[in-house]
Amino acid sequence: MGKSIQMKKNEVTILGAGLIGSLMAIYLKRQGLDVSIYDKRPDKRKTPYSEAGRSINMALSHRGWKSLEQVGLKEKVEPLAIPMYGRKVHDEHGGTKFIPYGKAYQAIYSISRGKFNQLLAEEAERLGAVINFEHKCLNFDFRNQEIKFETPEGEKEFVAPVVIGADGAYSTLRMAMQKQIRFNYKQEYISHGYKELTIPATASGEFAMDPNALHIWPRGKFMLIALPNPDKSFTCTLFLPFEGSKVCFEKIQDEHDLEIVFTNYFDDAYKLMPDLKTEFFKNPTSALINVECYPWVQDQSLLIGDASHAMVPFYGQGMNCGFEDCSILNGLIDKLGTNSWGLVFEKFQKKRKPDTDAICQLAMENFVEMRDSVADPKFLLRKRIEAKLHELYPNDWIPLYTMVTFTDISYAEAYAQGKIQDAVMNKVMADPLITENWNKLDYEDIINKMETAKAV
Ligand SMILES: Cc1cc2nc3c(=O)[nH]c(=O)nc-3n(C[C@H](O)[C@H](O)[C@H](O)COP(=O)(O)OP(=O)(O)OC[C@H]3O[C@@H](n4cnc5c(N)ncnc54)[C@H](O)[C@@H]3O)c2cc1C
């Protein structure tokens, strides 16, 4: 194919029709802008394809809902979402304990990635965005603003004055930025990987467990979790170290090894997983990556979503955070207009980077809480004391999980406040008689200690 350099003058080019690229397109169409999206995947409506290795369902929480509400999609998404009001912790003997996420009405929502993505992409199209499937971005040349794609018809190239890279954790736009000077980039694969498995509906077509909870089997260095689906099945995710531990992916070589691990550690779940042996050896084992980089802007190009801040999934915030990126960027466009994209993008990255650093860090830290601490009775007591503090002093003490999941307090502020509260709670919990005395605690004194620590 010959090179034909076309100029897409007033158009915003979005790379990636994933969750974030599609929502960004919706915001921009509502601003009255011309938007073209390019995705390497085929159009699912024409060519079904496997999404093996991607999470099947995910937790949608306040920040995500807020963005959906802004673009008028809350009502359309609600029927796809199942509320989960807390964690249901399964011990090794089949016993369970329910730990609410917040107040009785507060929930995070399980939603299928595929259906949700489809809804957002179709909404973007309905508003007039053009989605070009099977367009794999190969490179972006910042000097000439030329973008190059591989398509079934051969390579295509055009000049794209404004580009938003929402092309995920392995972003091509970010890779092009890495070749520019003074671009900082850090990636880390954690020692654990994950594999998705299923608990199907029962023979009578019902959920096999409570559908309004996120189920966790915390086992110290590893864990299993399960989220409900509208077809009454649960998608389970098994998080194990890749290698080097007594229980790790490397040591599960055959059905016998698998059975030993599941009967020893997840027996109640095992009994509900008739297809475990087939699924385990068929489904991929996927890696978990944390990506931090800066700047996110090069001239009139910007990275958003996982392309700029891919995080491990243990706070359930990657998508929610990406949606909040879209909302904040839209707010800046409202304020500054679109005559100077460079300025809008610059303001965006300055505002947002401390927040995404904070949530990436929190996501790493929450892994220990999920796989280990939730099984500790002291952890439950700590949660109870914090809930009481929040009840008595709703504006002064907001548990960290609540700040992150049920408010839009900036992630950086939540992180800083969370560290202060954590230090105060460590002292409270250090009392050897706390289990007996917790009901007699001087809650006002705890608040005063927190305020003093904050002032320092
Ligand atoms: C196991 C797991 C569980 C998770 N659970 C949650 C959760 O409960 N809650 C939550 O909020 N988040 C969760 N996340 C995080 C969430 O999945 C991501 O944050 C979210 O998908 C990011 O969306 P994105 O659009 O930025 O990237 P992606 O979803 O990766 O989409 C990127 C798009 O870009 C396209 N693309 C990539 N490269 C190119 C290219 N070169 N050219 C053209 N197109 C390209 C891809 O085809 C894709 O469509 C989880 C992640 C994992 C791994």
Coordinates of N, CA, C and O in Angstrom, one line a residue, residues 10-112:
N10 N -10.1 18.6 12.7 CA -10.8 18.9 13.9 C -11.2 17.7 14.7 O -12.0 17.8 15.6
E11 N -10.5 16.6 14.4 CA -11.0 15.4 15.0 C -10.1 15.0 16.2 O -8.9 15.2 16.2
V12 N -10.8 14.4 17.2 CA -10.0 13.8 18.3 C -9.9 12.3 18.0 O -10.9 11.6 17.7
T13 N -8.7 11.8 18.0 CA -8.4 10.4 17.8 C -8.2 9.7 19.1 O -7.4 10.1 19.9
I14 N -9.1 8.7 19.4 CA -8.9 7.9 20.6 C -8.4 6.5 20.2 O -8.9 5.8 19.4
L15 N -7.3 6.1 20.9 CA -6.8 4.8 20.7 C -7.4 3.9 21.8 O -7.2 4.1 23.0
G16 N -8.1 2.8 21.4 CA -8.7 1.9 22.3 C -10.2 2.1 22.5 O -10.6 3.2 22.9
A17 N -11.0 1.1 22.1 CA -12.4 1.1 22.4 C -12.8 0.3 23.6 O -13.8 -0.4 23.7
G18 N -11.8 0.2 24.6 CA -12.1 -0.5 25.8 C -13.1 0.4 26.7 O -13.8 1.3 26.2
L19 N -13.1 0.1 27.9 CA -14.1 0.7 28.8 C -13.8 2.2 28.9 O -14.7 3.1 28.8
I20 N -12.5 2.6 29.0 CA -12.1 4.0 29.2 C -12.2 4.8 27.8 O -12.8 5.9 27.8
G21 N -11.7 4.2 26.8 CA -11.7 4.9 25.5 C -13.2 5.1 25.1 O -13.5 6.2 24.5
S22 N -14.1 4.2 25.3 CA -15.5 4.3 24.9 C -16.1 5.4 25.7 O -16.9 6.2 25.2
L23 N -15.9 5.4 27.0 CA -16.5 6.4 27.9 C -16.0 7.8 27.5 O -16.8 8.8 27.4
M24 N -14.7 7.9 27.2 CA -14.1 9.2 26.9 C -14.8 9.7 25.6 O -15.1 10.9 25.4
A25 N -15.0 8.8 24.6 CA -15.6 9.2 23.4 C -17.0 9.7 23.6 O -17.5 10.7 23.0
I26 N -17.7 9.1 24.6 CA -19.1 9.6 24.9 C -19.0 11.0 25.5 O -19.8 11.9 25.0
Y27 N -18.1 11.3 26.4 CA -18.0 12.6 26.9 C -17.7 13.6 25.8 O -18.2 14.7 25.7
L28 N -16.7 13.2 24.9 CA -16.3 14.2 23.9 C -17.4 14.4 22.8 O -17.6 15.5 22.3
K29 N -18.2 13.4 22.5 CA -19.3 13.6 21.6 C -20.3 14.6 22.2 O -20.9 15.4 21.6
R30 N -20.5 14.4 23.6 CA -21.4 15.3 24.3 C -20.9 16.7 24.3 O -21.6 17.7 24.5
Q31 N -19.6 16.9 24.1 CA -19.0 18.2 23.9 C -19.2 18.8 22.5 O -18.7 19.9 22.2
G32 N -19.7 17.9 21.6 CA -19.9 18.3 20.2 C -18.7 18.2 19.4 O -18.6 18.8 18.3
L33 N -17.8 17.3 19.8 CA -16.5 17.1 19.0 C -16.6 15.9 18.0 O -17.4 15.0 18.3
D34 N -15.8 16.0 17.0 CA -15.7 14.8 16.1 C -14.7 13.8 16.8 O -13.6 14.2 17.2
V35 N -15.2 12.6 16.8 CA -14.3 11.6 17.5 C -14.2 10.3 16.7 O -15.2 9.8 16.2
S36 N -13.0 9.9 16.5 CA -12.8 8.5 15.9 C -12.0 7.7 16.8 O -11.0 8.1 17.4
I37 N -12.5 6.4 17.0 CA -11.8 5.5 17.9 C -11.2 4.4 17.0 O -11.8 4.0 16.0
Y38 N -10.0 4.0 17.4 CA -9.3 2.9 16.7 C -9.0 1.8 17.7 O -8.4 2.0 18.7
D39 N -9.4 0.5 17.4 CA -9.1 -0.6 18.3 C -8.6 -1.7 17.4 O -9.0 -2.0 16.3
K40 N -7.6 -2.4 18.0 CA -7.0 -3.6 17.3 C -7.9 -4.8 17.2 O -7.8 -5.6 16.3
R41 N -8.9 -4.8 18.1 CA -9.8 -6.0 18.1 C -10.8 -5.9 17.0 O -11.1 -4.9 16.5
P42 N -11.3 -7.1 16.6 CA -12.4 -7.1 15.6 C -13.7 -6.6 16.3 O -13.8 -6.6 17.5
D43 N -14.7 -6.3 15.5 CA -16.0 -5.9 16.0 C -16.7 -7.1 16.6 O -17.0 -8.1 15.8
K44 N -16.9 -7.2 17.8 CA -17.5 -8.3 18.5 C -18.9 -8.7 17.9 O -19.2 -9.9 17.9
R45 N -19.6 -7.7 17.3 CA -20.9 -8.0 16.8 C -20.8 -8.8 15.5 O -21.7 -9.5 15.1
K46 N -19.6 -8.7 14.8 CA -19.4 -9.4 13.6 C -18.5 -10.6 13.7 O -18.8 -11.7 13.1
T47 N -17.5 -10.5 14.5 CA -16.6 -11.7 14.8 C -16.4 -11.9 16.3 O -15.7 -11.2 16.9
P48 N -17.1 -12.9 16.8 CA -16.9 -13.1 18.2 C -15.5 -13.6 18.5 O -14.9 -14.3 17.6
Y49 N -14.9 -13.1 19.5 CA -13.5 -13.5 19.8 C -13.4 -13.8 21.3 O -14.2 -13.4 22.1
S50 N -12.3 -14.4 21.6 CA -12.1 -14.8 23.0 C -11.4 -13.7 23.8 O -10.5 -13.1 23.3
E51 N -11.9 -13.4 25.0 CA -11.2 -12.5 25.8 C -10.4 -13.2 26.9 O -10.3 -12.7 28.0
A52 N -10.0 -14.4 26.6 CA -9.3 -15.2 27.6 C -8.1 -14.4 28.2 O -7.4 -13.7 27.5
G53 N -8.0 -14.4 29.5 CA -6.9 -13.7 30.1 C -7.3 -12.3 30.6 O -6.5 -11.6 31.2
R54 N -8.6 -11.9 30.4 CA -9.0 -10.6 30.9 C -10.1 -10.9 31.9 O -10.8 -11.9 31.8
S55 N -10.3 -10.1 32.9 CA -11.2 -10.4 34.0 C -12.6 -10.4 33.3 O -13.0 -9.5 32.5
I56 N -13.5 -11.3 33.7 CA -14.8 -11.5 33.1 C -15.8 -10.5 33.8 O -16.6 -9.9 33.1
N57 N -15.7 -10.4 35.1 CA -16.5 -9.4 35.7 C -15.7 -8.6 36.7 O -14.6 -8.9 37.1
M58 N -16.3 -7.4 37.0 CA -15.5 -6.5 37.8 C -16.4 -5.7 38.7 O -17.7 -5.7 38.5
A59 N -15.8 -5.0 39.7 CA -16.7 -4.3 40.7 C -16.7 -2.8 40.3 O -15.7 -2.1 40.1
L60 N -17.9 -2.3 40.1 CA -18.2 -0.9 39.8 C -18.6 -0.2 41.1 O -19.4 -0.7 41.8
S61 N -17.9 0.9 41.4 CA -18.3 1.6 42.6 C -18.5 3.1 42.4 O -18.6 3.5 41.2
H62 N -18.6 3.9 43.4 CA -19.1 5.3 43.3 C -18.5 6.1 42.2 O -19.2 6.8 41.5
R63 N -17.2 6.1 42.1 CA -16.5 7.0 41.1 C -17.0 6.6 39.7 O -17.2 7.5 38.8
G64 N -17.1 5.3 39.5 CA -17.6 4.8 38.2 C -19.0 5.3 37.9 O -19.4 5.8 36.9
W65 N -19.9 5.0 38.9 CA -21.3 5.4 38.8 C -21.5 6.9 38.5 O -22.3 7.3 37.8
K66 N -20.6 7.7 39.2 CA -20.7 9.1 39.1 C -20.5 9.6 37.6 O -21.2 10.4 37.1
S67 N -19.5 9.0 37.0 CA -19.2 9.3 35.6 C -20.3 8.9 34.7 O -20.7 9.6 33.8
L68 N -20.9 7.7 35.0 CA -22.0 7.2 34.2 C -23.2 8.1 34.3 O -23.9 8.3 33.3
E69 N -23.4 8.5 35.5 CA -24.6 9.4 35.7 C -24.4 10.7 34.9 O -25.3 11.2 34.3
Q70 N -23.1 11.2 34.9 CA -22.8 12.5 34.2 C -23.2 12.4 32.7 O -23.6 13.4 32.1
V71 N -23.0 11.2 32.2 CA -23.3 11.1 30.7 C -24.6 10.4 30.5 O -25.0 10.0 29.4
G72 N -25.4 10.4 31.5 CA -26.8 9.9 31.4 C -27.0 8.4 31.2 O -27.9 7.9 30.6
L73 N -26.0 7.6 31.7 CA -26.0 6.2 31.4 C -26.3 5.3 32.6 O -26.4 4.1 32.5
K74 N -26.5 5.9 33.8 CA -26.7 5.2 35.0 C -27.9 4.2 34.9 O -27.7 3.0 35.2
E75 N -29.0 4.6 34.4 CA -30.2 3.8 34.3 C -30.0 2.6 33.3 O -30.5 1.5 33.5
K76 N -29.2 2.9 32.2 CA -29.0 1.8 31.3 C -28.0 0.7 31.8 O -28.1 -0.4 31.4
V77 N -27.1 1.1 32.7 CA -26.2 0.2 33.2 C -26.7 -0.6 34.4 O -26.4 -1.8 34.6
E78 N -27.6 0.0 35.2 CA -28.1 -0.6 36.4 C -28.6 -2.1 36.2 O -28.2 -2.9 37.0
P79 N -29.4 -2.4 35.1 CA -29.8 -3.7 35.0 C -28.7 -4.8 34.8 O -28.9 -6.0 35.0
L80 N -27.5 -4.3 34.5 CA -26.4 -5.3 34.3 C -25.6 -5.5 35.6 O -24.7 -6.4 35.6
A81 N -26.0 -4.8 36.6 CA -25.1 -4.8 37.8 C -25.7 -5.4 39.0 O -26.9 -5.2 39.3
I82 N -25.0 -6.3 39.7 CA -25.5 -6.9 40.9 C -24.8 -6.4 42.1 O -23.6 -6.4 42.3
P83 N -25.6 -5.8 43.1 CA -25.0 -5.2 44.3 C -24.3 -6.3 45.2 O -24.9 -7.3 45.4
M84 N -23.2 -5.9 45.7 CA -22.5 -6.7 46.7 C -22.3 -5.8 47.9 O -21.5 -4.8 47.8
Y85 N -22.9 -6.1 49.0 CA -22.9 -5.2 50.2 C -21.7 -5.5 51.1 O -21.5 -4.7 52.1
G86 N -21.0 -6.5 50.9 CA -19.8 -6.8 51.8 C -19.0 -8.0 51.3 O -19.3 -8.5 50.2
R87 N -18.0 -8.3 52.1 CA -17.2 -9.5 51.8 C -17.8 -10.6 52.6 O -18.1 -10.5 53.8
K88 N -17.9 -11.8 51.9 CA -18.3 -13.0 52.7 C -17.0 -13.8 52.7 O -16.5 -14.3 51.7
V89 N -16.5 -13.9 53.9 CA -15.2 -14.6 54.1 C -15.4 -16.0 54.5 O -16.1 -16.4 55.4
H90 N -14.8 -16.9 53.7 CA -14.9 -18.4 53.9 C -13.7 -18.9 54.6 O -12.6 -18.7 54.0
D91 N -13.9 -19.5 55.7 CA -12.7 -20.1 56.4 C -12.4 -21.5 55.8 O -13.2 -22.1 55.0
E92 N -11.3 -22.1 56.3 CA -10.9 -23.4 55.8 C -11.9 -24.6 56.2 O -11.8 -25.7 55.6
H93 N -12.8 -24.3 57.1 CA -13.7 -25.4 57.6 C -15.1 -25.2 57.0 O -16.0 -25.8 57.4
G94 N -15.2 -24.3 56.0 CA -16.5 -24.0 55.4 C -17.4 -23.0 56.1 O -18.5 -22.7 55.7
G95 N -16.9 -22.4 57.2 CA -17.6 -21.4 57.9 C -17.5 -20.1 57.1 O -16.6 -19.9 56.4
T96 N -18.5 -19.2 57.3 CA -18.5 -17.9 56.6 C -18.8 -16.8 57.6 O -19.5 -17.0 58.6
K97 N -18.2 -15.6 57.3 CA -18.5 -14.4 58.1 C -18.7 -13.3 57.1 O -18.0 -13.1 56.1
F98 N -19.7 -12.5 57.3 CA -20.0 -11.3 56.4 C -19.4 -10.1 57.0 O -19.7 -9.7 58.1
I99 N -18.6 -9.4 56.2 CA -18.1 -8.1 56.7 C -18.6 -7.0 55.7 O -18.2 -6.9 54.5
P100 N -19.5 -6.1 56.2 CA -20.1 -5.1 55.3 C -19.0 -4.2 54.8 O -18.0 -3.9 55.5
Y101 N -19.2 -3.7 53.6 CA -18.2 -2.7 53.0 C -18.4 -1.3 53.6 O -17.4 -0.6 53.7
G102 N -19.6 -1.0 54.0 CA -19.8 0.3 54.6 C -21.1 0.3 55.3 O -21.4 -0.7 56.1
K103 N -22.0 1.3 55.1 CA -23.3 1.3 55.7 C -24.1 0.3 55.0 O -23.8 -0.2 53.9
A104 N -25.3 -0.1 55.7 CA -26.1 -1.2 55.1 C -26.5 -1.0 53.7 O -26.6 -2.0 52.9
Y105 N -26.7 0.3 53.2 CA -27.1 0.5 51.8 C -26.0 0.6 50.9 O -26.2 0.7 49.6
Q106 N -24.7 0.6 51.4 CA -23.6 0.8 50.5 C -23.1 -0.5 49.9 O -22.9 -1.4 50.6
A107 N -23.0 -0.5 48.5 CA -22.6 -1.7 47.8 C -21.6 -1.4 46.7 O -21.6 -0.2 46.2
I108 N -20.8 -2.4 46.3 CA -20.1 -2.3 45.1 C -20.8 -3.2 44.1 O -21.6 -4.1 44.6
Y109 N -20.7 -3.1 42.8 CA -21.6 -3.8 41.9 C -20.8 -4.7 40.9 O -19.9 -4.2 40.3
S110 N -21.2 -5.9 40.9 CA -20.5 -6.8 40.0 C -21.1 -6.6 38.6 O -22.3 -6.6 38.4
I111 N -20.2 -6.5 37.6 CA -20.7 -6.2 36.2 C -19.8 -7.0 35.2 O -18.6 -7.1 35.4
S112 N -20.5 -7.5 34.2 CA -19.7 -8.2 33.2 C -18.9 -7.3 32.3 O -19.5 -6.4 31.7

